Coordinates of C-alpha atoms in Angstrom, one line a residue:
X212 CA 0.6 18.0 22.1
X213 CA -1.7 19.6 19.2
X214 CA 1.7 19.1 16.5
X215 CA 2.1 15.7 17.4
X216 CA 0.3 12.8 15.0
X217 CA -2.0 10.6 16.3
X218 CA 0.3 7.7 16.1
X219 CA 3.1 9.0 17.6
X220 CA 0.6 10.5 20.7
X221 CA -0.5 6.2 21.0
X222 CA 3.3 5.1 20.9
X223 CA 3.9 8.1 24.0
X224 CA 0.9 7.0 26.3
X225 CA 2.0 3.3 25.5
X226 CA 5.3 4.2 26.4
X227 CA 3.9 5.7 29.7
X228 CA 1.5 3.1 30.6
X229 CA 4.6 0.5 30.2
X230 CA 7.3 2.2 32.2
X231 CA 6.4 5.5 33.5
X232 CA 3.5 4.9 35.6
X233 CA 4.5 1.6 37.1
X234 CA 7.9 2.8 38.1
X235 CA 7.8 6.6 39.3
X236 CA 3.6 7.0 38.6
X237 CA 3.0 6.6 42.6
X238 CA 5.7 9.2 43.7
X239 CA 4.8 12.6 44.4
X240 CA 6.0 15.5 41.8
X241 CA 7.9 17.2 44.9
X242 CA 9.6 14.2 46.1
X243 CA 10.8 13.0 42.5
X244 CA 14.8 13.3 42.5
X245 CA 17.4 13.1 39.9
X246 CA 18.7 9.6 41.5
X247 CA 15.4 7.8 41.2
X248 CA 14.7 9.1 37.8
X249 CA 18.6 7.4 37.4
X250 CA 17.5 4.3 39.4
X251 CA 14.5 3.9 36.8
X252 CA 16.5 4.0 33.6
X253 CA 19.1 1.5 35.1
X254 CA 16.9 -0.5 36.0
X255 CA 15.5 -0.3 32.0
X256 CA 19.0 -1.4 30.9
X257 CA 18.3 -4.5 33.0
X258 CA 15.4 -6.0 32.3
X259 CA 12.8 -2.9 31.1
X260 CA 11.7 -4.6 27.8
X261 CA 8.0 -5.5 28.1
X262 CA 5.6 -7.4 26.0
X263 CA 1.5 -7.6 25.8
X264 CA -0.5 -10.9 26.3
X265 CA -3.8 -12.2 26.8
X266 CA -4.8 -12.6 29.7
X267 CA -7.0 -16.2 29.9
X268 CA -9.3 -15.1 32.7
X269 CA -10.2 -12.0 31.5
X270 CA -9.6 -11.8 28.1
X271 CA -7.8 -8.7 28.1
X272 CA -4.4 -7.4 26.9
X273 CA -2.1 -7.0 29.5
X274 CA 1.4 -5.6 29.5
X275 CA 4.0 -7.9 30.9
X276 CA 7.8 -7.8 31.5
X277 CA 10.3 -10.2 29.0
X278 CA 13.2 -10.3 31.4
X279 CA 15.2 -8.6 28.6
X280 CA 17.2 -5.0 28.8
X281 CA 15.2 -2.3 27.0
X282 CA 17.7 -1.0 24.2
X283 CA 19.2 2.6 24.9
X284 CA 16.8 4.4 22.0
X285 CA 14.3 3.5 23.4
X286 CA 15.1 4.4 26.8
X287 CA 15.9 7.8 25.5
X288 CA 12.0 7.8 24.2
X289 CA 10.9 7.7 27.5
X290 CA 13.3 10.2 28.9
X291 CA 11.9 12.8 26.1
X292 CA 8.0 11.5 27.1
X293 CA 9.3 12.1 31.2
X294 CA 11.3 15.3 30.9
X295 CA 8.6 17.1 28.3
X296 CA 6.1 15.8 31.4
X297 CA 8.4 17.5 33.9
X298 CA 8.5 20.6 32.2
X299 CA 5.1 21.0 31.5
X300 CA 4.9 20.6 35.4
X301 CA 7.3 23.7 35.7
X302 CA 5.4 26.3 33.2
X303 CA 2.0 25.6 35.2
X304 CA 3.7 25.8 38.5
X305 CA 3.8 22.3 40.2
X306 CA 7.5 22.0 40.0
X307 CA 10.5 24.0 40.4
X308 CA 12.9 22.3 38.6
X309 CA 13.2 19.4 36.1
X310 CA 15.1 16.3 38.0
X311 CA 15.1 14.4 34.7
X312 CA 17.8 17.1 33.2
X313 CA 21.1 15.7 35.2
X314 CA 20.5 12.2 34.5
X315 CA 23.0 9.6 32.6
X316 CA 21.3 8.0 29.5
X317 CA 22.4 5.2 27.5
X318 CA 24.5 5.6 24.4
X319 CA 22.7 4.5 21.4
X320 CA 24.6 2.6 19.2
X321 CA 23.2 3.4 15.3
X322 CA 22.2 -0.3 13.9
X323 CA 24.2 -1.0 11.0
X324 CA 21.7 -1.1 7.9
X325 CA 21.6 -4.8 6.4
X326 CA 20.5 -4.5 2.8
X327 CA 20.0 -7.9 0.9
X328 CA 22.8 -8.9 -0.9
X329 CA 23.0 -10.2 -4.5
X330 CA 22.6 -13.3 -4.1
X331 CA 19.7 -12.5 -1.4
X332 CA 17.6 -10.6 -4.1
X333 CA 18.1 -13.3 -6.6
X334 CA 16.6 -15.9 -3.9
X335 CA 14.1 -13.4 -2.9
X336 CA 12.7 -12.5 -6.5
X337 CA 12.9 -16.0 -7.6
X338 CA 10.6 -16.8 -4.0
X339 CA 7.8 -14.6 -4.7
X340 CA 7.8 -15.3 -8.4
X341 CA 4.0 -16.8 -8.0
X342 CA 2.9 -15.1 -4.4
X343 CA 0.1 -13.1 -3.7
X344 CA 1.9 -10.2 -2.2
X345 CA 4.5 -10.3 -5.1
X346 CA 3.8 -7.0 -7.0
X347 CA 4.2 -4.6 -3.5
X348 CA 7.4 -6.6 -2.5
X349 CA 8.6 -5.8 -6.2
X350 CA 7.2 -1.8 -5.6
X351 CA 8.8 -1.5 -2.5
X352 CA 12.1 -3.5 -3.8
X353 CA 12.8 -0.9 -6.4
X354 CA 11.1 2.4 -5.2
X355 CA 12.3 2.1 -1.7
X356 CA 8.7 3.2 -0.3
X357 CA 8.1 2.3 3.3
X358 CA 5.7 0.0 3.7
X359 CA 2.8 2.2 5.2
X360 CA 3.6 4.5 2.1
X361 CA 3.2 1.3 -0.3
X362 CA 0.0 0.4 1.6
X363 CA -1.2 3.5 1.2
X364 CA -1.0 3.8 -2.7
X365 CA -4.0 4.8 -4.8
X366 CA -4.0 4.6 -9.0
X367 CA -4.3 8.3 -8.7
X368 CA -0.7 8.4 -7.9
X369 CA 0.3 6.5 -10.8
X370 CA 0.7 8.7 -14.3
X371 CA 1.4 5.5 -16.4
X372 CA 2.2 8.6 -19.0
X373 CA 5.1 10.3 -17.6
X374 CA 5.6 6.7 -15.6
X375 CA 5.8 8.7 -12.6
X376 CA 4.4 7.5 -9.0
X377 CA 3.1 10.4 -6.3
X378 CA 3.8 9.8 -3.0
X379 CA 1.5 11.9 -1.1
X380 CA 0.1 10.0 2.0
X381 CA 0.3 6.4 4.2
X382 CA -1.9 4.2 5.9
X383 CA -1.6 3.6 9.0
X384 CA -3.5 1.8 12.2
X385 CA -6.3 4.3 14.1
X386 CA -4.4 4.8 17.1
X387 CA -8.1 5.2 18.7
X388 CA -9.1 1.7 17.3
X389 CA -6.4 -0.5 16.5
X390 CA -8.5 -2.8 14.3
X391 CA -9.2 0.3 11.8
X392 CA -7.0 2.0 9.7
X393 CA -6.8 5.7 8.1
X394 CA -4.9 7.8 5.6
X395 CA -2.4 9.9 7.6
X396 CA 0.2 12.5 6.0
X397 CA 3.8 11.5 5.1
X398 CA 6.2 11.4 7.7
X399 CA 7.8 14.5 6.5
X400 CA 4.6 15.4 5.2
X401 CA 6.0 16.2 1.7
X402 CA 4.9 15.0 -1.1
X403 CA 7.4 13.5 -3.6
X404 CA 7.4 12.2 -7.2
X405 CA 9.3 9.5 -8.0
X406 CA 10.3 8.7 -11.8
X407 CA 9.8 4.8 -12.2
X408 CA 11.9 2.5 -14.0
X409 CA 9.8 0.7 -17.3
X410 CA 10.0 -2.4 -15.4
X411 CA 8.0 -1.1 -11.8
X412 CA 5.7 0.7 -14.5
X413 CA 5.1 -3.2 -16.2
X414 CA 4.5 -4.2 -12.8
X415 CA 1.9 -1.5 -11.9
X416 CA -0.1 -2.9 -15.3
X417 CA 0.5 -6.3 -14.2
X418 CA -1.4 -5.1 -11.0
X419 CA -4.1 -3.1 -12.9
X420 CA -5.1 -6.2 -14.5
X421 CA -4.9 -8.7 -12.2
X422 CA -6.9 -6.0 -9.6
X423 CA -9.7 -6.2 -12.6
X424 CA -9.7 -10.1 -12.8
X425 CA -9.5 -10.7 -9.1
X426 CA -13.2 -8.3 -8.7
X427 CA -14.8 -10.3 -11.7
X428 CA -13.5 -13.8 -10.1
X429 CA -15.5 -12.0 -6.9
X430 CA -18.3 -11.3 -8.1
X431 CA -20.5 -10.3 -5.1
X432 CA -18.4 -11.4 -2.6
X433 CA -16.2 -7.8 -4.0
X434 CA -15.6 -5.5 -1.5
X435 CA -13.4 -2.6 -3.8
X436 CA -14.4 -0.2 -5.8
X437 CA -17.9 -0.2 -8.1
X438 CA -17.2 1.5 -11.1
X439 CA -13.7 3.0 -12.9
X440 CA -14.6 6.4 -11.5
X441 CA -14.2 5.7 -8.0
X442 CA -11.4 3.2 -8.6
X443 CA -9.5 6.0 -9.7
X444 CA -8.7 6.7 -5.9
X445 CA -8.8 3.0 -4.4
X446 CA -6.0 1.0 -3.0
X447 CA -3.2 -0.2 -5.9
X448 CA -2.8 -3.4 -3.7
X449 CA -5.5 -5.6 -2.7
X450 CA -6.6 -9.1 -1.9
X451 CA -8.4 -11.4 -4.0
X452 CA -11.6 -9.3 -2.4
X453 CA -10.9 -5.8 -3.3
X454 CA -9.8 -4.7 0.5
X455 CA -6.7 -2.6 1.0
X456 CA -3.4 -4.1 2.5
X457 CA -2.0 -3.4 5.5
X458 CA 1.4 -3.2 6.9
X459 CA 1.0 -5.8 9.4
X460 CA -0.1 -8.4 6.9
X461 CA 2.7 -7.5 4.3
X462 CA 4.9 -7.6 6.9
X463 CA 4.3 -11.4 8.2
X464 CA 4.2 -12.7 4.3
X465 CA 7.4 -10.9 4.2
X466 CA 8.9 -13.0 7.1
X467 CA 7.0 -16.1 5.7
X468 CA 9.7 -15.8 2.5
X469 CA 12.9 -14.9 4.5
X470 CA 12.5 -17.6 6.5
X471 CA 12.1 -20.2 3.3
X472 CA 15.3 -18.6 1.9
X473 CA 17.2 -18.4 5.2
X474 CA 17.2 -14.7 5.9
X475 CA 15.0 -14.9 8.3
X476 CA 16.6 -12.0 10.0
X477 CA 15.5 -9.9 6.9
X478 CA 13.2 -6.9 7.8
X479 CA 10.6 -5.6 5.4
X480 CA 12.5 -2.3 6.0
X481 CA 15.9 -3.6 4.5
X482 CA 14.3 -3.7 0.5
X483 CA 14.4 -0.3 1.0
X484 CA 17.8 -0.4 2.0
X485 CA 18.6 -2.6 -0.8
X486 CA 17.1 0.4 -3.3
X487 CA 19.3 2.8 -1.5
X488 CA 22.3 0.7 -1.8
X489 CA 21.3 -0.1 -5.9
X490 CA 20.6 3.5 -6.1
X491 CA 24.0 4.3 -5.3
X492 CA 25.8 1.7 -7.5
X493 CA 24.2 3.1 -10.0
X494 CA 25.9 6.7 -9.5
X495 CA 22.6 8.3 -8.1
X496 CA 24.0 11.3 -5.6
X497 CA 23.2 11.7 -1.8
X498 CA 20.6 14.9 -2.5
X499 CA 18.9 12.5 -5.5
X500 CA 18.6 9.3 -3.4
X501 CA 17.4 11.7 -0.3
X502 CA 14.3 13.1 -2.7
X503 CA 13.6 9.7 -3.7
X504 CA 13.5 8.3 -0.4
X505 CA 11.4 11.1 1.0
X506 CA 14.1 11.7 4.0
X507 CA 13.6 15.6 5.5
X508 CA 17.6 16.3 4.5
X509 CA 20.3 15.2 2.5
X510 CA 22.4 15.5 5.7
X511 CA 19.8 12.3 7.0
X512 CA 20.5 10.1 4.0
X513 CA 23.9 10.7 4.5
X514 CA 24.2 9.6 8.3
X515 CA 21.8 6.5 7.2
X516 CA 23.9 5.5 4.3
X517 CA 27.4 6.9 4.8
X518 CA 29.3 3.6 5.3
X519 CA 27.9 2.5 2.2
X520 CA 29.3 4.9 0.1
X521 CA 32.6 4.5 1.9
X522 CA 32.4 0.6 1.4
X523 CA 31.8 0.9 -2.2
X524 CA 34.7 3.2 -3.1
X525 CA 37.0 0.5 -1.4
X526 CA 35.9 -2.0 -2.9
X527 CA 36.5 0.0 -6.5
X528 CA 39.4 1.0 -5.4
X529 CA 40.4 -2.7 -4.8
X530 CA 39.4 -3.6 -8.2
X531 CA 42.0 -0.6 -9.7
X532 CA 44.9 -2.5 -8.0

């Protein structure tokens, strides 16, 4: 579908080429029923989740199954992927009526968010005191950007002025080519300003300067920008070379430090939990934390973080006694 981003089109024909195709791909549209469609997502509850490996004869990635159930989310993914298929298969005439509509799907049960805990942040900040990837953790720690929206940074969303940051875009993989990546629009494709605190606006120098040291420690080997005009729009975070971070590699220096501090359960996704929660403590509203966070709805932050709020007025009410 034309309204659909690239990424999420990749994630749907992955989604197929894993479960759709080898399951029900052979059976004709006229003979599909409502029980085999059941059959296939039970079966998914089983043992659906799959994996990709090389293969070491060919050389090529191949999809494999883990043994391990498939959780119900994403077992609802592939119900929307199917039944959007099935009635596609209606409006042109190949099908009569959708089987996938009287089926039984798994209840999803909505993951607890895990933010790091006080005692977590301290061991985490103190951790990355002298890393490389230490000024986006910091970013991300106390903006609560997602991490393709960190990656994805440019100086001309920084107004070191106003100390305000512009959050206009992400970078994420080329679902075409997997070993490129591209600017693509925000999830909710809104843009949103976020007013820093002094100290994310000391770390944004920090990384202005250190940027300019790491391309004259390059020298020729420098692969950023050339001059300040066209630095104006490069990457805020870079390696020691001038080339742009992504996700992926955030991600596993992430785990590297969770795992020395024994979270190694922590997700790259839960420092922007932790801002949520921080935000919060610090008497920021639901519709204030919602614009921050760049969430479509107040009504989404609310669902997300909910049983945080609830938590915290026990706990002060606890502390009244």
């Amino acid at each position: 579908s034309s309204d659909k981003k690239p990424l999420t089109i990749r994630q749907y024909q992955s989604m197929a080429e894993a479960h759709i195709f080898p399951a029900i791909g052979s059976v004709k549209l006229s003979k599909l029923t409502s029980p085999d469609i059941q059959k296939f997502y039970n079966r998914l509850a089983v043992d659906g989740k799959t994996a990709k490996r090389k293969n070491p004869v060919t050389g090529k990635m191949e999809i494999y199954k883990t043994g391990e159930p498939l959780s119900a989310k994403t077992i609802r993914n592939i119900h929307d992927i199917l039944s959007k298929a099935l009635n596609t298969a209606i409006s042109q005439g190949m099908l009569r009526d959708n089987p996938a509509q009287s089926v039984t799907l798994p209840k999803v049960i909505k993951k607890e968010v895990k933010p790091l805990t006080e005692d977590q942040q301290k061991d985490f900040l103190k951790a990355i005191k002298n890393n490389d990837f230490r000024n986006i953790f910091t970013v991300i720690l106390f903006t609560g950007l997602r991490e393709a929206e960190a990656c994805g940074l440019t100086w001309d969303c920084i107004d070191f002025k106003k100390g305000t940051l512009k959050v206009y875009r992400q970078l994420q993989r080329n679902p075409k080519d997997w070993s490129e990546f591209r600017f693509v629009p925000l999830k909710n494709s809104k843009t949103r300003t976020i007013k820093l605190s002094p100290y994310v606006v000391d770390i944004l120098r920090k990384q202005s300067t250190k940027q300019r040291l790491e391309k004259m420690a390059a020298g020729e080997f420098w692969q950023g920008w050339k001059d300040d005009k066209e630095r104006e729009s490069w990457y805020i975070f870079t390696n020691e070379t001038g080339r742009f971070l992504n996700s992926a590699t955030v991600y596993e220096n992430f785990k590297k430090i969770t795992a020395e501090i024994g979270t190694p359960e922590a997700r790259l996704h839960d420092l922007r939990h932790t801002f949520a929660v921080i935000s919060l403590q610090n008497g920021d509203d639901f519709k204030t934390l919602q614009e921050n966070l760049g969430h479509s709805s107040a009504t989404t932050t609310l669902n997300v973080y909910a049983h945080v709020s609830e938590k915290m007025k026990e706990e002060s009410a606890k502390r009244q006694q």
